[in-house]
Backbone as JSON, one array per atom type, in Angstrom:
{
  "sequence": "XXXXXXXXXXXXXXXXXXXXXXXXXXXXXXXXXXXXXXXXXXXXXXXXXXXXXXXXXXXXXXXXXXXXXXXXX",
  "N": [[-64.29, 48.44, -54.13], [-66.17, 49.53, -52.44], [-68.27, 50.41, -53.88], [-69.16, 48.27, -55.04], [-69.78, 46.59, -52.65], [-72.01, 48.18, -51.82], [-74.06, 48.91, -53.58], [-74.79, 45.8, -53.74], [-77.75, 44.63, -54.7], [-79.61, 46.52, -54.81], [-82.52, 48.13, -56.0], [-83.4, 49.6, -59.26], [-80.99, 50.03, -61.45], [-79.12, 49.93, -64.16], [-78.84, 47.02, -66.61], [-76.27, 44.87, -66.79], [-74.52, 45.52, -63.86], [-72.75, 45.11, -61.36], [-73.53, 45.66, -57.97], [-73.01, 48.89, -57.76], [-71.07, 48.95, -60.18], [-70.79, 49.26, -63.28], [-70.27, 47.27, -65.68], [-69.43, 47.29, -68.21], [-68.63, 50.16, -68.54], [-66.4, 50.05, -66.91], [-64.62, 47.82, -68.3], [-64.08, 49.1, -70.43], [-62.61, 51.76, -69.43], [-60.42, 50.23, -67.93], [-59.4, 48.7, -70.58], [-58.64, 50.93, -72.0], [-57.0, 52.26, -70.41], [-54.57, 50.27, -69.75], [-53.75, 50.54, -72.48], [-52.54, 53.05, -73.01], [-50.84, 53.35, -70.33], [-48.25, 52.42, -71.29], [-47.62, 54.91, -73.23], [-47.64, 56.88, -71.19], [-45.58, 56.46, -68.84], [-43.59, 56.35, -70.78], [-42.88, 59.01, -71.76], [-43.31, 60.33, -68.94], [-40.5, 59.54, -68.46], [-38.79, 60.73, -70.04], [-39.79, 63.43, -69.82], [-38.27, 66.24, -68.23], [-37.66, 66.43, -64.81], [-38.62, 68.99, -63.87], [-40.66, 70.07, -65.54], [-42.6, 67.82, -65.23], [-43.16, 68.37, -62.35], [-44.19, 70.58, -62.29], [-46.05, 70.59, -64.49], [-47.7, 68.92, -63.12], [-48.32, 70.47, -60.73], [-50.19, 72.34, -61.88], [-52.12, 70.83, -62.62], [-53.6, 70.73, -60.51], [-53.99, 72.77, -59.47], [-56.0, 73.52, -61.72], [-58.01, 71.73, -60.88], [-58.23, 72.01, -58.22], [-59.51, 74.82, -58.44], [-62.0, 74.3, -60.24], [-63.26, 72.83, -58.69], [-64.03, 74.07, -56.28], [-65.4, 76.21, -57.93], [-67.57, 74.61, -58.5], [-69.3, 74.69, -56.02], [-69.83, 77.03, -55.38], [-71.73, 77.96, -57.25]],
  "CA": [[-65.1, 47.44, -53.48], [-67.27, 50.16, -51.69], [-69.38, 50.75, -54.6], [-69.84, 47.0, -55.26], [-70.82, 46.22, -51.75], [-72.98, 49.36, -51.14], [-75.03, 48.67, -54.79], [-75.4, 45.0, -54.01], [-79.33, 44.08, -54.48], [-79.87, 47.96, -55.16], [-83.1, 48.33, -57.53], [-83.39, 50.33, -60.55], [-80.22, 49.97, -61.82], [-79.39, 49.56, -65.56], [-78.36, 46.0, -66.65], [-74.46, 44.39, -67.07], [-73.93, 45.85, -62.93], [-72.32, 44.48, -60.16], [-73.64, 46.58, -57.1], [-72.88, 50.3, -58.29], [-70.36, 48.93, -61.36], [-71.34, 49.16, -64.53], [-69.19, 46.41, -66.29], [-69.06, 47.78, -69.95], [-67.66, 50.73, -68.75], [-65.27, 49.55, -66.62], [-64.17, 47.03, -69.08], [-63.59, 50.23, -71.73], [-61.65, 52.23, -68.97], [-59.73, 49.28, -67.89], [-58.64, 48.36, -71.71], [-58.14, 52.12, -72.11], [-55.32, 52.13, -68.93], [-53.77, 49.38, -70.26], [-53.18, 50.75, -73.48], [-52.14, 54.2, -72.21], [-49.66, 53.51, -69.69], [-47.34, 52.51, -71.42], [-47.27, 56.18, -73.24], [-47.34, 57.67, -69.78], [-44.83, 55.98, -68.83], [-42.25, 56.84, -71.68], [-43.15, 60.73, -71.78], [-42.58, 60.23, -67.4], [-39.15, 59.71, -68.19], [-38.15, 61.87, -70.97], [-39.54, 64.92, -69.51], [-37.54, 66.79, -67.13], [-38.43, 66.53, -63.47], [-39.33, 70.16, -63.01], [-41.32, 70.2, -66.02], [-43.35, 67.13, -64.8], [-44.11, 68.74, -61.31], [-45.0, 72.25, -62.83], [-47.26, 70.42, -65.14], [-49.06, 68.59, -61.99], [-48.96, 71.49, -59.91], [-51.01, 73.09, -62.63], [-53.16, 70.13, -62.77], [-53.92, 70.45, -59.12], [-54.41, 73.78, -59.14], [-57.23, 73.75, -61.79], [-59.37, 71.09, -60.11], [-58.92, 73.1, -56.95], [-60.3, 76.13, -58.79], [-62.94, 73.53, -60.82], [-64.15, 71.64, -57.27], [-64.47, 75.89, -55.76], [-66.29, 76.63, -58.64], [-68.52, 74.02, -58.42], [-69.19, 74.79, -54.75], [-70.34, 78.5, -55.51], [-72.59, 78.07, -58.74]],
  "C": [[-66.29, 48.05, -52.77], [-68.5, 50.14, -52.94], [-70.22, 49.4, -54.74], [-70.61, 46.4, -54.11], [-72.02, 46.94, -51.61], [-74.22, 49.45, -52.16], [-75.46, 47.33, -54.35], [-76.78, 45.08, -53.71], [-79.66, 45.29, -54.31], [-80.92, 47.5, -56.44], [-83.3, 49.31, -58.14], [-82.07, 50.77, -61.3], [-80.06, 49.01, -62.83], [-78.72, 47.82, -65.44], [-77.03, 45.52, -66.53], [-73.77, 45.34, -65.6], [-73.22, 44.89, -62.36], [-72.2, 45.68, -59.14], [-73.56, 48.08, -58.22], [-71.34, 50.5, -59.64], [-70.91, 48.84, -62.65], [-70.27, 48.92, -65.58], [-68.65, 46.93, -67.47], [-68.21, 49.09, -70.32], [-66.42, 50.56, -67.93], [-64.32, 48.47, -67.25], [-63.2, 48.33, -70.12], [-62.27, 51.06, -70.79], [-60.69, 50.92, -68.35], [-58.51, 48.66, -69.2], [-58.04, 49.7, -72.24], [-56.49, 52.8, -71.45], [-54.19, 51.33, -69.68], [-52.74, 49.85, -71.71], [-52.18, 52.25, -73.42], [-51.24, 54.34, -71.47], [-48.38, 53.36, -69.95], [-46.53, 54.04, -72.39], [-46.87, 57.01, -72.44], [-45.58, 57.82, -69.54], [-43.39, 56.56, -69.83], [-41.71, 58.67, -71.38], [-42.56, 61.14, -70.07], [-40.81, 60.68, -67.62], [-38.53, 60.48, -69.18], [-38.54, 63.15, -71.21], [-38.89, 65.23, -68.5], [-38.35, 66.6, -65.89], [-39.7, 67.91, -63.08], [-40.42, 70.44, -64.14], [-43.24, 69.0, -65.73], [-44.1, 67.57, -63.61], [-44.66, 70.49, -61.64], [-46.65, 71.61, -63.28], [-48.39, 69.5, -63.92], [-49.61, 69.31, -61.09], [-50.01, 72.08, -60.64], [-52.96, 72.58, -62.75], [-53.91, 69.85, -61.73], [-54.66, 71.71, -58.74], [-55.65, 74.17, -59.89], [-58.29, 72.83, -61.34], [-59.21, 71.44, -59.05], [-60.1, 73.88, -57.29], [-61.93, 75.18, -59.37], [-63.86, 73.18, -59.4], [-64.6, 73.42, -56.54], [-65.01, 76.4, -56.3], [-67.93, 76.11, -58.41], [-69.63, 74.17, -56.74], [-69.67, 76.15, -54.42], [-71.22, 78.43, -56.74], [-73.7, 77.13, -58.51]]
}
């Protein structure tokens, strides 16, 4: 909702907005989620616990290193 209030009546912004949304792709990631979760979802429960938090620790640990990169370059 921040983006939508904080864009409203913002000019030079491309067409199909609302404030700082840009409908067409939020429509695509929106129908994208939808279709997706329910894979998530399955794979959630038929991997092991400790394999699930390894694989997020991992995933935590390279957008640490990614966001520290970015931050020195």
């Amino acid at each position: 909702l921040g983006y939508l209030y904080s864009g409203w009546g913002s000019q030079n912004i491309p067409g199909y907005t609302i404030g700082y949304i840009y409908l067409p792709a939020a429509l695509v990631i929106s129908a994208a989620s939808l279709v997706t979760t329910p894979v998530g979802v399955k794979a959630a429960h038929r991997l092991p616990t400790g394999a699930l938090k390894k694989g997020f620790a991992v995933l935590l640990i390279a957008l640490c290193l990614k966001m520290v990169h970015s931050v020195y370059s």
